[in-house]
Short mmCIF file of C-alpha atoms and ligand atoms in Angstrom, two decimals:
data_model
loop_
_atom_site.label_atom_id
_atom_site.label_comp_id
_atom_site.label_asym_id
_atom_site.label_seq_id
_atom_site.Cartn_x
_atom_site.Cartn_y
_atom_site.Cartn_z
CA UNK A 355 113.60 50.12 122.30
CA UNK A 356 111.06 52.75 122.78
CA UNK A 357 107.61 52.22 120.62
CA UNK A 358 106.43 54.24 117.79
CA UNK A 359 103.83 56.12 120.46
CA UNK A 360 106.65 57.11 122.59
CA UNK A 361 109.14 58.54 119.67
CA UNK A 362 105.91 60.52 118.47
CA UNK A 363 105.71 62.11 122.13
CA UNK A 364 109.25 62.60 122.37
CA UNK A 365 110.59 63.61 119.54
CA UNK A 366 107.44 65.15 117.11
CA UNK A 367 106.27 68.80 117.95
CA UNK A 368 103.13 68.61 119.25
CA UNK A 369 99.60 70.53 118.35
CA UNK A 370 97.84 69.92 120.79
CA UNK A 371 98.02 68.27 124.62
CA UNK A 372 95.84 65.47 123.12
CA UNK A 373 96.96 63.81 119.76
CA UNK A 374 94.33 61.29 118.89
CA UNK A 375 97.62 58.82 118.96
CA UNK A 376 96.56 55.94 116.45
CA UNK A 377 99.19 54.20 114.59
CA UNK A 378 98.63 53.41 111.14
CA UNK A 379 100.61 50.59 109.42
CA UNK A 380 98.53 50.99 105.33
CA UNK A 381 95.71 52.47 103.84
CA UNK A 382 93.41 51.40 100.73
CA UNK A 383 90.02 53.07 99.62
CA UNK A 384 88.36 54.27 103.37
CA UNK A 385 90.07 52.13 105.05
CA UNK A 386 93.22 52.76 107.60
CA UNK A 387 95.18 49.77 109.10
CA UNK A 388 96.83 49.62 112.12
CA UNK A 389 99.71 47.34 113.24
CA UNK A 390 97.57 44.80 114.60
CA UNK A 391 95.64 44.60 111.57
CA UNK A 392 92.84 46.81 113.17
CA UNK A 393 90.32 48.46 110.71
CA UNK A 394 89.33 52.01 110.81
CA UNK A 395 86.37 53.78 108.42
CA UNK A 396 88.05 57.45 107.64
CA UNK A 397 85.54 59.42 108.16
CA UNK A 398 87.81 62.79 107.88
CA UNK A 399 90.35 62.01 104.39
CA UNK A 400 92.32 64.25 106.49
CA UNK A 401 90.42 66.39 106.26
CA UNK A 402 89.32 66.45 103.10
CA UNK A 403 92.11 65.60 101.01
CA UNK A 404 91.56 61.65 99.70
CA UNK A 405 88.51 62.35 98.02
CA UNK A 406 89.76 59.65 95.77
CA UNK A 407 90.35 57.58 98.66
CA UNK A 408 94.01 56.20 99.66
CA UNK A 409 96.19 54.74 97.80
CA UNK A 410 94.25 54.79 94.87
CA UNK A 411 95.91 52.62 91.89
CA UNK A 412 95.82 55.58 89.17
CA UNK A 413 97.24 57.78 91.54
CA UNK A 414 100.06 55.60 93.06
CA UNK A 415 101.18 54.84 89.26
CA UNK A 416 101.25 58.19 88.52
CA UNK A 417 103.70 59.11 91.13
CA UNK A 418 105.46 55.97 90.54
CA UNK A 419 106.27 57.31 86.74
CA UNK A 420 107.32 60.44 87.58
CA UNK A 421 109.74 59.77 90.47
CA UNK A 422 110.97 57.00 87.47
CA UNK A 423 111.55 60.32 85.19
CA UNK A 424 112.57 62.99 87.53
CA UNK A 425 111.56 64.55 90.90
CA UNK A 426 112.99 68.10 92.07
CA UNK A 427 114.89 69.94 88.83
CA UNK A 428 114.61 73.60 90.22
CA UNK A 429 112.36 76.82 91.60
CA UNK A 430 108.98 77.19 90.53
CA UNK A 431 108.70 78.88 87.28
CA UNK A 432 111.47 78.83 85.27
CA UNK A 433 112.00 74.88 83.65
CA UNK A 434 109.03 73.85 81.48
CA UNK A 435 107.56 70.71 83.04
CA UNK A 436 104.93 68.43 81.93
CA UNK A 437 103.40 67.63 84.96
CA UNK A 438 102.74 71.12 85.99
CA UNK A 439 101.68 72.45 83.00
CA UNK A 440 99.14 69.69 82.41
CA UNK A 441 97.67 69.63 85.73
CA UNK A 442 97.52 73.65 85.35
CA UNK A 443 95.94 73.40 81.60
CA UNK A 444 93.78 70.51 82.80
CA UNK A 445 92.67 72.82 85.53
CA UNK A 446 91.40 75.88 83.61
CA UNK A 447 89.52 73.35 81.46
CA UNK A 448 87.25 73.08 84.09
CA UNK A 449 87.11 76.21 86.21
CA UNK A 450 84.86 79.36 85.34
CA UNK A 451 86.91 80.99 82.07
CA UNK A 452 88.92 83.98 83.76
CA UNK A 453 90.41 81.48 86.08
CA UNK A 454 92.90 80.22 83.69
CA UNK A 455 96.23 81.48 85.06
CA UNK A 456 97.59 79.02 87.71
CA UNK A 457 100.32 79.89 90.72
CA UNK A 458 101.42 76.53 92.51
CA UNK A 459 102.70 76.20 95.72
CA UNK A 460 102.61 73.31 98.27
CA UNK A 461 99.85 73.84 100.84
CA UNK A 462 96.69 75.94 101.62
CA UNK A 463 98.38 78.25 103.73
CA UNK A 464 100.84 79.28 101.33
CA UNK A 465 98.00 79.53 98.52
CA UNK A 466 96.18 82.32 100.87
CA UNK A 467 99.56 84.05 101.09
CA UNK A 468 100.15 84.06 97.34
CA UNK A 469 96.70 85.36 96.91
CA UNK A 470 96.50 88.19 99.39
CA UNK A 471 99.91 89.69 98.21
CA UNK A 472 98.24 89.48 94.43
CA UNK A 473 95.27 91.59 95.70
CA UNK A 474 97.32 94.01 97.01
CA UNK A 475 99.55 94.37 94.30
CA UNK A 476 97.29 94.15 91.49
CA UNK A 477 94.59 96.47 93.38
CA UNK A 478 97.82 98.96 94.66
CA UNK A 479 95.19 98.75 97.97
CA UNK A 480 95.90 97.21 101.40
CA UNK A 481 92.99 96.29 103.25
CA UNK A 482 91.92 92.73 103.84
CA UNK A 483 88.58 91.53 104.96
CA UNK A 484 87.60 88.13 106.16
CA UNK A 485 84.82 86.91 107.82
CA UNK A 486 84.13 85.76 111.47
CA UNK A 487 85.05 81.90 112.31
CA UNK A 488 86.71 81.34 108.70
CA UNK A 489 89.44 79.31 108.62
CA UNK A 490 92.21 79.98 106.13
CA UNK A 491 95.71 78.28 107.46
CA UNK A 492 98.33 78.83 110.32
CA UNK A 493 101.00 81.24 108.42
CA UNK A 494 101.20 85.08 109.48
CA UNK A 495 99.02 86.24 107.12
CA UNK A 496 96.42 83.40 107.13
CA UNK A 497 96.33 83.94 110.59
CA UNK A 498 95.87 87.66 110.64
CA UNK A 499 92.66 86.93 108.80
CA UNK A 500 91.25 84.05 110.51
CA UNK A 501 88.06 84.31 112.11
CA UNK A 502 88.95 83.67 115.73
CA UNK A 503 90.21 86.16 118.27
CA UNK A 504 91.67 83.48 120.45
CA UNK A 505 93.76 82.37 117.92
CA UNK A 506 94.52 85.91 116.83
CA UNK A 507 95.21 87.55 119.77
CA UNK A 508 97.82 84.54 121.28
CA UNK A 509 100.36 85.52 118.28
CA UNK A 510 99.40 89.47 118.05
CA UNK A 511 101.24 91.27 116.49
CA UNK A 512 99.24 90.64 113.26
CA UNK A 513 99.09 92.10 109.37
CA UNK A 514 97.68 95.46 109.62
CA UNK A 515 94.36 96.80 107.79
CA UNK A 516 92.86 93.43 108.04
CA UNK A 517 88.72 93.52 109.16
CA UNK A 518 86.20 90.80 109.94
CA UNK A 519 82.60 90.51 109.31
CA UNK A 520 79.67 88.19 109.50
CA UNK A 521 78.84 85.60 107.28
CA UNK A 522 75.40 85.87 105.83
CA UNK A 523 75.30 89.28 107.42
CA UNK A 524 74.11 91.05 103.80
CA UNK A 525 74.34 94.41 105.83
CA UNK A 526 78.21 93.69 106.84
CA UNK A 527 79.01 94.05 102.85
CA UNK A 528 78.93 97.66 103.24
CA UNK A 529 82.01 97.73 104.56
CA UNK A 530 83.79 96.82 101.68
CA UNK A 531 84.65 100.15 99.87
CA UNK A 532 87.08 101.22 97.10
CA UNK A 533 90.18 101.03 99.57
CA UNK A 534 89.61 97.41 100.32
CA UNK A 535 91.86 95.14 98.13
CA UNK A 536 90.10 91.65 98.62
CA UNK A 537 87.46 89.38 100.56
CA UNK A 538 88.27 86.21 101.09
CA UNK A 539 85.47 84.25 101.91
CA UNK A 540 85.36 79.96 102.21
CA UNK A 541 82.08 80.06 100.01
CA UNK A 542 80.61 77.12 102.33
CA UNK A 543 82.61 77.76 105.96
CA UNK A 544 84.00 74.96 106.97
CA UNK A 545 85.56 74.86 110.66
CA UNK A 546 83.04 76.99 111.72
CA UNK A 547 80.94 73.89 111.89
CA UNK A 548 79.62 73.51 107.80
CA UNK A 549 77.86 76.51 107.24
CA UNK A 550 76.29 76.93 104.33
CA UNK A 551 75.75 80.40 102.45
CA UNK A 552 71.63 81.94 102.52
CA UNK A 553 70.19 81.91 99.31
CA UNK A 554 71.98 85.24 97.65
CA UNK A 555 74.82 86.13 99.97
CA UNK A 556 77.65 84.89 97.49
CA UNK A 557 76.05 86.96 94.76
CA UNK A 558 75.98 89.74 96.62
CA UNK A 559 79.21 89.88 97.99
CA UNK A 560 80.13 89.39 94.58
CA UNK A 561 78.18 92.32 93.12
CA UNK A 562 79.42 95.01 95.90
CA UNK A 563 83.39 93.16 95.04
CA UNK A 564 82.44 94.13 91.69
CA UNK A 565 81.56 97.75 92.14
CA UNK A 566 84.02 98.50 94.50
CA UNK A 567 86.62 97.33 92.21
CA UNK A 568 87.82 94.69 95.33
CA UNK A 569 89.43 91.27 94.27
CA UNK A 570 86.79 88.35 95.60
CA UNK A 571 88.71 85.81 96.72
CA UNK A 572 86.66 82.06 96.92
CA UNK A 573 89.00 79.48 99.93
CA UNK A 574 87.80 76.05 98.39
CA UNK A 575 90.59 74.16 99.74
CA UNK A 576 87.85 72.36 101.62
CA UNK A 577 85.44 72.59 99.19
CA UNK A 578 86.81 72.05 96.04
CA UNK A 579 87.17 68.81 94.04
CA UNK A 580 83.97 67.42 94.39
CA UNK A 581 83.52 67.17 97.93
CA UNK A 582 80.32 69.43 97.93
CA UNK A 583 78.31 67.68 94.80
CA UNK A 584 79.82 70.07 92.66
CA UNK A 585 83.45 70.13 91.31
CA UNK A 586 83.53 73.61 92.94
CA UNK A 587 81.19 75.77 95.15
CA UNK A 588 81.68 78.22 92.45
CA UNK A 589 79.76 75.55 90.39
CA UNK A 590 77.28 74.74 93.25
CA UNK A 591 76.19 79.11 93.69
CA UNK A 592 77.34 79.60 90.02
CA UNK A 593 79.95 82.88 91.30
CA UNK A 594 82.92 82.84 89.70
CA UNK A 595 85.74 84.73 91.99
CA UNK A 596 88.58 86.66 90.61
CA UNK A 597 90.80 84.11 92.72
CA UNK A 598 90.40 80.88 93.81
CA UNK A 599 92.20 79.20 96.07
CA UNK A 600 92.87 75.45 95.95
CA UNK A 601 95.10 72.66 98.35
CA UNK A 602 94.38 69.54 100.09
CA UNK A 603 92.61 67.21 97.31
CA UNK A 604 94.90 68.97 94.70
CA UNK A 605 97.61 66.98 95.43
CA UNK A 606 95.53 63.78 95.26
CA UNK A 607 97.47 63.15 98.66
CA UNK A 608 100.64 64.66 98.25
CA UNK A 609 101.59 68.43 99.30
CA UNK A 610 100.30 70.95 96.37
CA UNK A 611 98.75 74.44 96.87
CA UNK A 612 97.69 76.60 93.98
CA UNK A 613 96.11 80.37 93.40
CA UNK A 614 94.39 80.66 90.66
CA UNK A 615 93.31 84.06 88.56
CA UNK A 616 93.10 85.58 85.16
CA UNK A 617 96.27 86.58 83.52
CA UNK A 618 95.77 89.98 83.65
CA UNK A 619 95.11 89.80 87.55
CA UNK A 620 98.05 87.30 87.99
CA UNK A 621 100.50 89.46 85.92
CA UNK A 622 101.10 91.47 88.66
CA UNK A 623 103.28 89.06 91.02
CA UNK A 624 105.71 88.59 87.53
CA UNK A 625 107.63 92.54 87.42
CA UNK A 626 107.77 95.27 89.76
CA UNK A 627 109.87 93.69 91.39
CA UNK A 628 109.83 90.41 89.09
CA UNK A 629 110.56 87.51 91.92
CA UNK A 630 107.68 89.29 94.56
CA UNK A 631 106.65 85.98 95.15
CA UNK A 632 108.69 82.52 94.89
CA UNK A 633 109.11 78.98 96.09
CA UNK A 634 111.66 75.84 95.76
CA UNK A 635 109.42 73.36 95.91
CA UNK A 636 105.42 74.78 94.64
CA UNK A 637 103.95 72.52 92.33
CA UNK A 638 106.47 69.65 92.52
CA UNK A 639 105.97 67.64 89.51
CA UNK A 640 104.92 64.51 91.66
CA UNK A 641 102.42 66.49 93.39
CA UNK A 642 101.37 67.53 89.86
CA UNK A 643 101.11 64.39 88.64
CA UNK A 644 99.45 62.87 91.11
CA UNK A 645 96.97 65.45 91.25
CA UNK A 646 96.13 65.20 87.67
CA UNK A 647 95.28 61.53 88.14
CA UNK A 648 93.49 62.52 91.00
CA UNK A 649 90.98 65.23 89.04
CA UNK A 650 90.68 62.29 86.20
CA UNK A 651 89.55 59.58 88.70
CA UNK A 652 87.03 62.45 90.24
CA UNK A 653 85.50 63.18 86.66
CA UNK A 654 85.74 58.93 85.27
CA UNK A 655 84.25 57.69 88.39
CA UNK A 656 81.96 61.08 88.33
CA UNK A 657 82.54 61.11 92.59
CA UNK A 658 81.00 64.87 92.33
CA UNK A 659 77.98 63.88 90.96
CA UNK A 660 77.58 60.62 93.54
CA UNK A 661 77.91 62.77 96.13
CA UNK A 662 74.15 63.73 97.15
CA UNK A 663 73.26 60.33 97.00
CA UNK A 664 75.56 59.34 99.54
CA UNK A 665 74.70 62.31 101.67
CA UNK A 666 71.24 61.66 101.75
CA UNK A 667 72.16 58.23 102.95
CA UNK A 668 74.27 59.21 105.83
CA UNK A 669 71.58 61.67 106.65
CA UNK A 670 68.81 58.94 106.69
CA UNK A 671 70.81 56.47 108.66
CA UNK A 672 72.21 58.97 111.24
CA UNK A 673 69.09 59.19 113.28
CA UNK A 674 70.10 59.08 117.21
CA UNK A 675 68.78 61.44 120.27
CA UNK A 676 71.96 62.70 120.40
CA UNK A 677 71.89 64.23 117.12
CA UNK A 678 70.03 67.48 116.46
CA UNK A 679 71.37 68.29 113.03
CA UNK A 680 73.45 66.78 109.98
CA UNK A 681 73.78 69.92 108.05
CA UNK A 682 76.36 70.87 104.87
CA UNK A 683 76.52 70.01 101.55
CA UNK A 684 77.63 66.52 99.71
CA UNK A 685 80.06 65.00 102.13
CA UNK A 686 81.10 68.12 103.84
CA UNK A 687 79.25 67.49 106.41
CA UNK A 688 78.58 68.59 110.27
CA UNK A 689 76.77 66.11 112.85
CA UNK A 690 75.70 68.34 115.33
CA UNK A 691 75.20 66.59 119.04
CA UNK A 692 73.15 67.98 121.81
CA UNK A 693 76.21 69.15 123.85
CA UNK A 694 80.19 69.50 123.71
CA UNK A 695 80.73 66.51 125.91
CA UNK A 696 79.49 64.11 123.87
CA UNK A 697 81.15 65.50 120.93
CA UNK A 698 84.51 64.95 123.08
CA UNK A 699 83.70 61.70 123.79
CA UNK A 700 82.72 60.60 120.24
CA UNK A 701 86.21 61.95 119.17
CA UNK A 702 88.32 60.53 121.88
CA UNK A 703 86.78 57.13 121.44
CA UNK A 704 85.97 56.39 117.57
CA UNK A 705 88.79 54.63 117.13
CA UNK A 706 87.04 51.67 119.52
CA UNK A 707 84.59 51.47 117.07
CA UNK A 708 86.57 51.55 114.05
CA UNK A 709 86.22 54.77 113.21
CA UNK A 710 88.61 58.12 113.12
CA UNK A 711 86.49 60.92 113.49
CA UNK A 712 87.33 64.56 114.43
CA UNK A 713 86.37 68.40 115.49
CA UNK A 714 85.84 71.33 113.72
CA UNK A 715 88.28 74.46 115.08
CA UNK A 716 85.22 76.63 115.95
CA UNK A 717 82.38 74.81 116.22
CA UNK A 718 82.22 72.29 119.58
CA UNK A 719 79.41 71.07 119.49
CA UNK A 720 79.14 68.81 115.89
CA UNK A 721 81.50 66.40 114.79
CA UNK A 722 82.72 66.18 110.90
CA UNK A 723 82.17 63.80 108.28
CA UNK A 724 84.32 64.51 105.54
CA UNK A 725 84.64 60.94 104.09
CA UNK A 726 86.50 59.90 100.89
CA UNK A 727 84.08 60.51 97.86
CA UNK A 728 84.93 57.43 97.35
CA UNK A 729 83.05 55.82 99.87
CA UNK A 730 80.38 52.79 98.74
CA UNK A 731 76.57 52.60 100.00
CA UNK A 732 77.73 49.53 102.23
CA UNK A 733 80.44 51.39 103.88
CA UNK A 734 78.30 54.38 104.69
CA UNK A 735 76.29 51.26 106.19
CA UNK A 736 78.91 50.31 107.84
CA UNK A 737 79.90 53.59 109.14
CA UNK A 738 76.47 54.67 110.10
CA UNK A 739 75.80 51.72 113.03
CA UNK A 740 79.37 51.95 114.05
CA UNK A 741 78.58 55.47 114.67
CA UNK A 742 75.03 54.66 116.28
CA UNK A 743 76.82 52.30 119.09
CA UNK A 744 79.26 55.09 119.67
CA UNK A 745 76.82 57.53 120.21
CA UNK A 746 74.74 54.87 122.46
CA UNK A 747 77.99 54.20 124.15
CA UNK A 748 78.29 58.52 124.24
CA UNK A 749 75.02 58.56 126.16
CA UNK A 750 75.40 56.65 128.61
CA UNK A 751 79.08 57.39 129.29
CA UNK A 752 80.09 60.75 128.42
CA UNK A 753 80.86 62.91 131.52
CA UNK A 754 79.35 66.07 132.20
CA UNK A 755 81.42 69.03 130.63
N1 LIG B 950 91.86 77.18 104.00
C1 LIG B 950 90.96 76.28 104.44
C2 LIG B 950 89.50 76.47 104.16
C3 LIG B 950 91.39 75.16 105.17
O1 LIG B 950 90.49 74.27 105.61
C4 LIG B 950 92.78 74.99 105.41
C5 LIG B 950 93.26 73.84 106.17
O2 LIG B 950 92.56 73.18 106.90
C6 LIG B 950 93.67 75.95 104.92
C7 LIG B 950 93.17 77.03 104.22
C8 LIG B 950 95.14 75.82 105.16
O3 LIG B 950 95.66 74.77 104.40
P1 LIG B 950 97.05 74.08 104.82
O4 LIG B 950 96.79 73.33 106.08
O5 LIG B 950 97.38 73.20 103.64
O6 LIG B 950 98.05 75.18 105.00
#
């Protein structure tokens, strides 16, 4: 009988020529168990969706009761059901005001789809612009405005009228002008290695959306949910898009995508044609459930607000000569290491340590830490001199790039 490793290689698609390839068996707070009972820190919450950890016991119960009431009924938007429109209500609650008009769908990619074909249609304008190294998902259109050419260019050809600039470039705003429809901008970027926004860039990419009459579009599927110190980024550089854009820890662990605008703005997607945009499955009730138990464990257990503390800890523990840099905000964080090969080396061989770690798309030179919020002072402890053998280990052993 051929092992769980070799029905993964034969019969999964694969995304890459090097799968980090570790079976997990069950998973409880930050911890990940393999078949042999082996013990892994996550580091990553893949990526950044268990901020309330795994498995966690409000969470699982919620899902339990709803599959025990019902699961699938029918296509988004038509049956009235509970779990969607409390998770939605629960969410305006604590977003800026004019985001109070939720669109669910069931992953990231599919949120940045919704939301582009709202700018358009609500601003009767085509153009697109994104910024350099942003990441926004794999579909067509998340792809045309993704920040990389090498990702671009392998799949060309692409949505038309779509334009990149430079984040933190002020001077690159002027190129949004009355024919542009949005900007959709992760407000701290996240696989282009954590970088954070200069002191003023939001707000003025916000003022020039504003008199330009251009939709401003915040990505915080990586930043949103507490994961930054602040429920939102919007809350951390107090801008409020006209759309925000939120997956990953919405679900609380299951697949849930949502775009989320004013009523007026959202309006738009619901005649002219009515059905523009639809989907079977968007905010399953499961998913909504769970992800309502999910934002009440973040605000109980207040994981936004214990975020800095932890931060600060992994930044005072993770001194090493390898590491130049641990730069982000909260626990979106970027470990930068004094060269590419040991960052491929720290990757490949976490998992020896007790650790799963991982890259950022566009940045090759730090490694993430993207842990659940979750995550106690001893288990950053933990982490921390796991991490500080590995990168020993990196030193001596990693082989020239
Ligand atoms: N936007 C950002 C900022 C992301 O980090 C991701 C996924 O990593 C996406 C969009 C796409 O989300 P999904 O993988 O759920 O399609």
């Amino acid at each position: 009988m051929l092992s769980d490793k070799q029905l993964f290689l034969q019969f999964l698609g694969q995304t890459s020529p090097a799968p980090l390839m570790i079976e997990i068996n069950s998973a409880k707070g930050v911890f990940l168990f393999g078949p042999d009972g082996k013990k892994y820190i996550d580091l990553i919450s893949g990526v950044s969706v268990s901020n309330v950890g795994h498995n966690h016991p409000k969470v699982v119960g919620a899902i339990k009761d709803q599959v025990d009431s019902y699961t699938h009924l029918m296509v988004y938007g038509e049956l009235v059901l509970s779990p969607q429109v409390r998770y939605a209500s629960h969410l305006a609650e604590i977003l800026p005001p004019a985001l109070n008009t939720c669109y669910f769908v069931n992953s990231g990619s599919e949120a940045v789809e919704g939301a582009l074909k709202l700018a358009k249609r609500f601003t009767g304008r085509s153009r697109i612009i994104s910024f350099r190294n942003a990441y926004h998902g794999s579909t067509h259109g998340a792809l045309s405005i993704q920040g990389s050419e090498t990702y671009r260019n392998a799949f060309r050809p692409l949505l038309p009228d779509t334009y990149q600039i430079d984040f933190n470039d002020f001077e690159s705003l002027d190129l949004i002008d009355e024919k542009t429809a949005c900007v959709i901008v992760e407000p701290i970027q996240g696989e282009a290695g954590i970088i954070v926004p200069h002191t003023g860039f939001l707000e003025s990419l916000r003022k020039k959306c504003s008199d330009t009459g251009t939709l401003l579009i915040f990505d915080e599927i990586q930043t949103g949910f507490g994961r930054t110190g602040y429920m939102f980024a919007a809350d951390r550089y107090n801008v409020a898009p006209d759309i925000i854009l939120l997956a990953k820890a919405l679900g609380g662990g299951m697949p849930l995508g949502a775009f989320i605008s004013s009523g007026e703005i959202m309006s738009a997607l619901s005649s002219d044609p009515p059905l523009g945009h639809i989907t079977t499955f968007g905010g399953h009730p499961v998913c909504c459930a769970a992800g309502d138990a999910a934002l009440s464990v973040i605000i109980e257990e207040n994981l936004a607000g214990s975020c800095n503390a932890k931060s600060a800890l992994f930044r005072q523990k993770l001194k090493h000569q390898l590491i130049t840099e641990v730069r982000g905000e909260g626990l979106m964080l970027a470990v930068q290491l004094t060269g590419h090969k040991y960052v491929e080396y720290v990757v490949a061989n976490a998992h020896r340590y007790g650790l799963i770690m991982d890259f950022f798309l566009f940045c090759n030179s730090a490694v993430r830490l993207a842990p659940p919020l979750t995550i106690s002072e001893e288990e950053i402890s933990m982490a921390c001199t796991q991490m500080l053998d590995l990168l020993d280990d990196a030193s001596k052993n990693a082989i020239k790039a």
